CSV table of C-alpha atoms in Angstrom, one decimal:
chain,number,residue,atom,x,y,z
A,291,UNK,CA,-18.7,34.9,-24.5
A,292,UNK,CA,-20.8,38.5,-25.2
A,293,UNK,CA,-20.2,41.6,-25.9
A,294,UNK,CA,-19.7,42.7,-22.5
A,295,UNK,CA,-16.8,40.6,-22.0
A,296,UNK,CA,-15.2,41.7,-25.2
A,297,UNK,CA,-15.8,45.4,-24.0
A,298,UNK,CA,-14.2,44.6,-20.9
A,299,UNK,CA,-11.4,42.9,-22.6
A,300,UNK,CA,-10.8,46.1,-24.7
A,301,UNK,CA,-10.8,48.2,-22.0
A,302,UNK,CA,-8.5,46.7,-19.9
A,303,UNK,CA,-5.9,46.2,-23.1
A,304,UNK,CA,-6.8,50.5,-23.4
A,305,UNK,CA,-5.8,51.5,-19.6
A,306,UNK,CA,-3.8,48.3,-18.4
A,307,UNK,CA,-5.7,48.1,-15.2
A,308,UNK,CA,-9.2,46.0,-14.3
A,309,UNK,CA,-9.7,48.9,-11.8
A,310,UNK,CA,-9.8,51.9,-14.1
A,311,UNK,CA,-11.5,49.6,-16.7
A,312,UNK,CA,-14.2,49.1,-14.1
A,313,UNK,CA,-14.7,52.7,-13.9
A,314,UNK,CA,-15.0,53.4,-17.4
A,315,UNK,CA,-17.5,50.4,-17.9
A,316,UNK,CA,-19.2,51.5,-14.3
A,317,UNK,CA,-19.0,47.9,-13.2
A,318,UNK,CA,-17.2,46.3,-10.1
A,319,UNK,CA,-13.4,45.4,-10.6
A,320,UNK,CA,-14.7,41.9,-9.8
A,321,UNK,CA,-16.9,41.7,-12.6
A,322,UNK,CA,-14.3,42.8,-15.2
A,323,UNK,CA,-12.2,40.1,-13.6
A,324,UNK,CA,-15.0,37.8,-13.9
A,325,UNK,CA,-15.7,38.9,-18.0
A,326,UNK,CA,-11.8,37.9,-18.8
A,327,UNK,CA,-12.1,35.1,-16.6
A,328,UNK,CA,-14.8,33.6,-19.2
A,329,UNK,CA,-13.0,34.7,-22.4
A,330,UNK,CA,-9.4,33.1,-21.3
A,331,UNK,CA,-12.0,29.7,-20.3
A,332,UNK,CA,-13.4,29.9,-23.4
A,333,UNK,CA,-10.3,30.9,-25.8
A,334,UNK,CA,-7.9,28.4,-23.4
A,335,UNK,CA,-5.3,31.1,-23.2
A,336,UNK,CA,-4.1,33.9,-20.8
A,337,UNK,CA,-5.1,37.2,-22.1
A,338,UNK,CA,-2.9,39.6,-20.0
A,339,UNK,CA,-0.3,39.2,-17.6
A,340,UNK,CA,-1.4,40.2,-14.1
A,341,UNK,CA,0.9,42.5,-11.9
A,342,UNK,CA,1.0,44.8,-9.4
A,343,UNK,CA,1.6,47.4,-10.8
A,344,UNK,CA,-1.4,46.6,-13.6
A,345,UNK,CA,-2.4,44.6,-16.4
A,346,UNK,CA,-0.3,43.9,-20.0
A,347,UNK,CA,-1.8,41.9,-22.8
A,348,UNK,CA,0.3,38.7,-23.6
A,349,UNK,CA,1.3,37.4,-27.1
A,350,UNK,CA,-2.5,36.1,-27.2
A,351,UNK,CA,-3.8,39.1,-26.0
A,352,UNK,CA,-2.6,41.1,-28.3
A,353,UNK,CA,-3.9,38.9,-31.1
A,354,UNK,CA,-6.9,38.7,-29.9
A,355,UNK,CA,-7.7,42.1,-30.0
A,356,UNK,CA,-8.2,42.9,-33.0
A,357,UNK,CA,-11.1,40.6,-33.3
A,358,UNK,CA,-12.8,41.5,-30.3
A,359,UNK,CA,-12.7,45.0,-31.7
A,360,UNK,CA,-14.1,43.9,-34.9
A,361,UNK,CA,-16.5,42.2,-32.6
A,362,UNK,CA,-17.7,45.1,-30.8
A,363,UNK,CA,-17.3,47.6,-33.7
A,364,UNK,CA,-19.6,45.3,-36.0
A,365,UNK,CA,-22.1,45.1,-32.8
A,366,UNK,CA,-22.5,48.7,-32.5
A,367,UNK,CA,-22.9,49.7,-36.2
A,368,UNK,CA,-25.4,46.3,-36.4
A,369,UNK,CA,-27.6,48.4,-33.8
A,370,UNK,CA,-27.2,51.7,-36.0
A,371,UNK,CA,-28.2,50.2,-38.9
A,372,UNK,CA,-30.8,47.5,-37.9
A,373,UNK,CA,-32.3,50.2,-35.8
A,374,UNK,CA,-33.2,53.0,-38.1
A,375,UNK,CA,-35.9,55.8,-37.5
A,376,UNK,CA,-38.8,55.8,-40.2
A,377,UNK,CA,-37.6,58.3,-42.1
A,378,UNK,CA,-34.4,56.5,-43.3
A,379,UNK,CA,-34.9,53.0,-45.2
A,380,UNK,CA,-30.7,52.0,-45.1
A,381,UNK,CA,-27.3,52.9,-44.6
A,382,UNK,CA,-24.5,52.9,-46.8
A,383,UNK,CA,-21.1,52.6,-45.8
A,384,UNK,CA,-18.4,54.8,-48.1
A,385,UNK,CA,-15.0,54.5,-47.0
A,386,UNK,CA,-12.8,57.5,-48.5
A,387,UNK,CA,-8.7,57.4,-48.9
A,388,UNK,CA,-7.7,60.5,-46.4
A,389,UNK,CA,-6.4,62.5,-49.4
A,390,UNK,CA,-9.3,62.3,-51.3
A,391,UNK,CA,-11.6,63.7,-49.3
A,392,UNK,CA,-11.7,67.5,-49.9
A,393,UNK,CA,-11.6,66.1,-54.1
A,394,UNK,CA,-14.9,63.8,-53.9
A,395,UNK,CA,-15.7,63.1,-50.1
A,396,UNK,CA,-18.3,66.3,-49.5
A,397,UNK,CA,-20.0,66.3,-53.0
A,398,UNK,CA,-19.9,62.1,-53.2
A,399,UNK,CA,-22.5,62.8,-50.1
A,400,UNK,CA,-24.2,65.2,-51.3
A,401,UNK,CA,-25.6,63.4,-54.3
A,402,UNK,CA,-26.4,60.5,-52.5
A,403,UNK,CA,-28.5,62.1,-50.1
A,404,UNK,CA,-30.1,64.1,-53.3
A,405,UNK,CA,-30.4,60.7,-55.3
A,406,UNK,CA,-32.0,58.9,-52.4
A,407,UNK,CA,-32.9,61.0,-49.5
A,408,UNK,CA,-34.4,58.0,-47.7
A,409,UNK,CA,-30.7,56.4,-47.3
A,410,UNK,CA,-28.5,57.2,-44.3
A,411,UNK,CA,-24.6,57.6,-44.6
A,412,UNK,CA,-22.2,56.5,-43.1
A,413,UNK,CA,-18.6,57.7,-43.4
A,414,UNK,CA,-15.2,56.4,-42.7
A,415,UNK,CA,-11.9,58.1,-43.9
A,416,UNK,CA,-8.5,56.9,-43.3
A,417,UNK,CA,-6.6,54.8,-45.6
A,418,UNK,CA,-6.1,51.9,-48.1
A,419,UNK,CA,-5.5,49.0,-45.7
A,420,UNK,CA,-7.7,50.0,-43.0
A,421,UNK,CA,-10.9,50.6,-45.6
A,422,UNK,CA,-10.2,47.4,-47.8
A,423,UNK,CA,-10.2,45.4,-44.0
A,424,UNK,CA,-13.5,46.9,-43.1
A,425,UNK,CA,-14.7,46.6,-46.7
A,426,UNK,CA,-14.2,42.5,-45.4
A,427,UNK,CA,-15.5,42.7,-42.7
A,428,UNK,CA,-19.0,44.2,-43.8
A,429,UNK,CA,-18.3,47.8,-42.0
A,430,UNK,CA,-18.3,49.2,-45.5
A,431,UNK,CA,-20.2,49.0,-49.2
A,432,UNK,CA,-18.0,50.6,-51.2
A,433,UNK,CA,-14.3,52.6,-50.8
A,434,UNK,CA,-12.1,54.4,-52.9
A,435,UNK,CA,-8.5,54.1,-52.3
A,436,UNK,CA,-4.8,54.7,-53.8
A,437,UNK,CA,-3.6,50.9,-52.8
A,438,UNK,CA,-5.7,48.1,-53.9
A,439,UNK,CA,-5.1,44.9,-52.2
A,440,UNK,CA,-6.4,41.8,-53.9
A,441,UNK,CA,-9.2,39.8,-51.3
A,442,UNK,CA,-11.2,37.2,-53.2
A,443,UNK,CA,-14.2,38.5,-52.0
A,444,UNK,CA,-14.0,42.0,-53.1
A,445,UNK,CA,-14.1,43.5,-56.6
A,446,UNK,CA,-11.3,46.3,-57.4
A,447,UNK,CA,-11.3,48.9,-60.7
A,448,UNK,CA,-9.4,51.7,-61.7
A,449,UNK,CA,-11.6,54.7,-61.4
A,450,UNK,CA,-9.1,57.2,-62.2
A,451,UNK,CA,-6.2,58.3,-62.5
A,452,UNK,CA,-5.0,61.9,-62.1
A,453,UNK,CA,-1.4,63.7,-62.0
A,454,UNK,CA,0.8,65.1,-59.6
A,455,UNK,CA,2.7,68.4,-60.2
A,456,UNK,CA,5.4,69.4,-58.3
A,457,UNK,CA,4.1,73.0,-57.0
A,458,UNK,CA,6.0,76.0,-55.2
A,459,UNK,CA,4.9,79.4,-53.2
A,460,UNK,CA,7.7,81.2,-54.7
A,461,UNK,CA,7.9,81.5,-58.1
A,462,UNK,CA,11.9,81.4,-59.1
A,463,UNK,CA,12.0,77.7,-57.5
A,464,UNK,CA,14.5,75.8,-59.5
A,465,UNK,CA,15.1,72.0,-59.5
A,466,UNK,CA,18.6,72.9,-58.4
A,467,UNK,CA,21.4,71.4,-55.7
A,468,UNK,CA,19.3,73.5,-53.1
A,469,UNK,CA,15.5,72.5,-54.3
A,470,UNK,CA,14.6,69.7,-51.5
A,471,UNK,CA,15.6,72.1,-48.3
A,472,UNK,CA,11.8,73.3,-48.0
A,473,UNK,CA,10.8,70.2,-50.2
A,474,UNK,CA,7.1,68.7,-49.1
A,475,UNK,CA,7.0,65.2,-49.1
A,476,UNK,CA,3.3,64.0,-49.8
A,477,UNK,CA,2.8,60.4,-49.3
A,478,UNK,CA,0.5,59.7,-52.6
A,479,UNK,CA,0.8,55.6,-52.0
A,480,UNK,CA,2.9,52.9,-53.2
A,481,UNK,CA,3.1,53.8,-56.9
A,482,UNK,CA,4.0,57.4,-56.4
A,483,UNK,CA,7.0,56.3,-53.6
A,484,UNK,CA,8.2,54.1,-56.3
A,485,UNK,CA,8.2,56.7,-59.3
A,486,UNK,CA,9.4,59.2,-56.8
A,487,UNK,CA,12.7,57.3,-55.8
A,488,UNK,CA,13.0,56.9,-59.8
A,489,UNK,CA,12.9,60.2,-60.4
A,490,UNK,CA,15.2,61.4,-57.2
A,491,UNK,CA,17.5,58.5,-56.8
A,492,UNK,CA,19.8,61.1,-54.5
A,493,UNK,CA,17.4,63.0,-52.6
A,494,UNK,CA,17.7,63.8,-49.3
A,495,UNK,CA,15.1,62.6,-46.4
A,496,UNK,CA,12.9,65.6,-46.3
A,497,UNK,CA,12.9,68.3,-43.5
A,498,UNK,CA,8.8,67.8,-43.6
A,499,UNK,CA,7.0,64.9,-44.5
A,500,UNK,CA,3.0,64.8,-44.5
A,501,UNK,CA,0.5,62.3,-45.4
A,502,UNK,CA,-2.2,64.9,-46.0
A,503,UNK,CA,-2.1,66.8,-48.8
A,504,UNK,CA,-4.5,69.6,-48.0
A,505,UNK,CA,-1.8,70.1,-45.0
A,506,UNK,CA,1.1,70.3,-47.2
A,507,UNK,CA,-1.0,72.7,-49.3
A,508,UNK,CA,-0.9,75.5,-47.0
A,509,UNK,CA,2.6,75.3,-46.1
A,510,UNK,CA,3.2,75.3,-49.5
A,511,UNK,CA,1.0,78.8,-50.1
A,512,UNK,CA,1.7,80.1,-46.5
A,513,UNK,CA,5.9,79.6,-46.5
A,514,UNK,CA,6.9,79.1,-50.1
A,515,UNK,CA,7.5,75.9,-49.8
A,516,UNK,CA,7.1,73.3,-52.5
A,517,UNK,CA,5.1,69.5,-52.7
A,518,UNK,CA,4.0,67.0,-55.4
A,519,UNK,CA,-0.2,68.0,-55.8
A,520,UNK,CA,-2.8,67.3,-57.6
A,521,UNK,CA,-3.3,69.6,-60.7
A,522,UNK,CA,-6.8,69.4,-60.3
A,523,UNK,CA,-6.3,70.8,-57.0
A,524,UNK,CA,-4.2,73.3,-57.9
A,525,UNK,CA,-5.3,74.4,-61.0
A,526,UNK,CA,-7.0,77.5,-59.7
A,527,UNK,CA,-4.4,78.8,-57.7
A,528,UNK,CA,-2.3,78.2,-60.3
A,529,UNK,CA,-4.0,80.8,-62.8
A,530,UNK,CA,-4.2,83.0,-60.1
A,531,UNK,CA,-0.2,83.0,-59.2
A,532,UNK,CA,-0.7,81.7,-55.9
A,533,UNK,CA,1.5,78.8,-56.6
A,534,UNK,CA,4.0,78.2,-59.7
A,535,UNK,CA,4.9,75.3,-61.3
A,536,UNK,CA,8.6,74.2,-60.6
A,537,UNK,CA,10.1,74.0,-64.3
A,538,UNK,CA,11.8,70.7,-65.5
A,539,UNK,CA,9.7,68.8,-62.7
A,540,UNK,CA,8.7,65.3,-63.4
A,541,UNK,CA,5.1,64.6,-63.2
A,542,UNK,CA,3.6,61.7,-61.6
A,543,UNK,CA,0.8,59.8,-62.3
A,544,UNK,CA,-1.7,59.2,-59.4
A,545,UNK,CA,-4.0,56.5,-59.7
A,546,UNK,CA,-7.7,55.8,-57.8
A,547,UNK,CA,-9.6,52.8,-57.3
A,548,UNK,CA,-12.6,51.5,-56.2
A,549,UNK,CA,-13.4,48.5,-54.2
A,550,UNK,CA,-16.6,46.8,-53.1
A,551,UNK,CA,-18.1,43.2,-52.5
A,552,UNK,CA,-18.3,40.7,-55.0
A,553,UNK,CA,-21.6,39.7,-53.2
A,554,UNK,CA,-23.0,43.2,-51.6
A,555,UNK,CA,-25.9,42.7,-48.7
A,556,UNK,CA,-28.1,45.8,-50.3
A,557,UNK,CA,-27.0,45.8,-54.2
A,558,UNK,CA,-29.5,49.0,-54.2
A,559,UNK,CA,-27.6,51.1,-51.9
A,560,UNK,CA,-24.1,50.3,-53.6
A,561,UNK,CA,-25.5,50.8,-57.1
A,562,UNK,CA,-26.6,54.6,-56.0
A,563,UNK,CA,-23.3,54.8,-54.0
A,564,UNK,CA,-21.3,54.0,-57.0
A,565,UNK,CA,-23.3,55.7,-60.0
A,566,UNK,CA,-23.6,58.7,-58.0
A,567,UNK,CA,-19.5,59.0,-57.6
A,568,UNK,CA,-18.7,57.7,-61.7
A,569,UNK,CA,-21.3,61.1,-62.4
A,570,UNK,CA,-18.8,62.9,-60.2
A,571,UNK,CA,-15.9,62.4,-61.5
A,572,UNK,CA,-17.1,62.6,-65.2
A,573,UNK,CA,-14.9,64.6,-67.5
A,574,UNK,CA,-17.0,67.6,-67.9
């Protein structure tokens, strides 16, 4: 069992057919037939159900693939990081919760690679449950996220904690019978759903629902419409008139975290990583 035969496997499970995963992996159908061959030996399972018509992955199949594309994924970013020209001396891995990348994901960078221009970055954004998995599986050093999730290897800490303002294009919005019907709903995490419902036991399902707040933003300016944002990425607009606080709005509280290995490979590059992001996000 290789890597080859785990790419294969991958690709077959992408396009449901050993023919056009032959293609793609410019192989002959009978060696992709071959690869699976080995991996069902070795795993003593069927991994897809054969048919005319093409290929679907079976109850094992469909396990399995997750670990073969942990497999291959931790393969490929070995080879990037093993591999480095002269110039660089590492790589650090910062994962970055989708919304809070236009707050800290471009200046975060920055300082690292002014702190310590001989280490390379590496960058993944998406969201809580996706970065704390590939914080496990060694993809990353260090994310910051809106979910923790407890994992006995990984340390988690509050780094901040910020509010949410309920903000409008217009500015005679009222929190009225009629104030959801262009309503915004910004998916802030688990904590904000929760004080949300609290706060608006009878509220409709929204019209719009996004889980990307820079998104919702420009509705919000461009139509009038309204959304739950941060004040500190408001704030300017705010003094400018482009946006209006909705009176008698609740506020929410928005909490960040960081999470990293108990036992990091390179403690060096996760020390920068993380001093480098406490100095930007410093009051002040």
């Amino acid at each position: 069992m290789n890597i080859d035969h785990m790419r294969a496997f991958l690709e077959v499970a992408a396009t449901g057919s050993f023919q056009l995963a032959s293609q793609r992996l410019n192989v002959t159908q009978s060696t992709v037939s071959a690869r699976i061959k080995v991996l069902e030996q070795r795993l003593g399972c069927v991994l897809f159900d054969r048919r005319s018509s093409g290929a679907d992955p079976t109850m094992a199949g469909r396990q399995f693939h997750r670990y073969a594309a942990t497999a291959v994924q931790a393969w490929e970013q070995a080879r990037h990081d093993i591999v480095l020209p002269e110039t660089l001396s590492s790589v650090v891995g910062l994962g970055i919760q989708t919304a809070l990348w236009e707050r800290v994901g471009y200046e975060w960078i920055q300082r690292i690679q002014s702190r310590a221009p001989e280490l390379g970055v590496r960058t993944v954004v998406d969201y809580s449950e996706p970065l704390t998995r590939f914080l496990c599986d060694g993809f990353l050093d260090v994310a910051i996220i809106y979910v923790p999730q407890k994992r006995p290897n990984l340390t988690v800490q509050r780094l901040m904690e910020e509010k949410l303002i309920l903000v409008s294009g217009t500015r005679d919005r009222e929190l009225n019978a009629s104030w959801s019907e262009d309503y915004i709903y910004v998916d802030w995490g688990d904590d904000f759903r929760h004080q949300h419902a609290l706060a608006f036991p009878e509220a409709r399902t929204p019209k719009l629902q996004i889980d990307h707040p820079s998104l919702a933003f420009h509705f919000v300016l461009g139509r009038g419409c309204s959304a739950y944002l941060l004040e500190s990425s408001v704030r300017v607009h705010l003094e400018r008139g482009d946006l209006h606080r909705v009176p008698g709005a609740p506020e929410f509280s928005c909490p960040t975290y960081i999470a990293y290995p108990n036992d990091p490979i390179q403690p060096e590059r996760l020390t920068v990583a993380i001093e480098e992001l406490h100095r930007l996000i410093a009051p002040g």
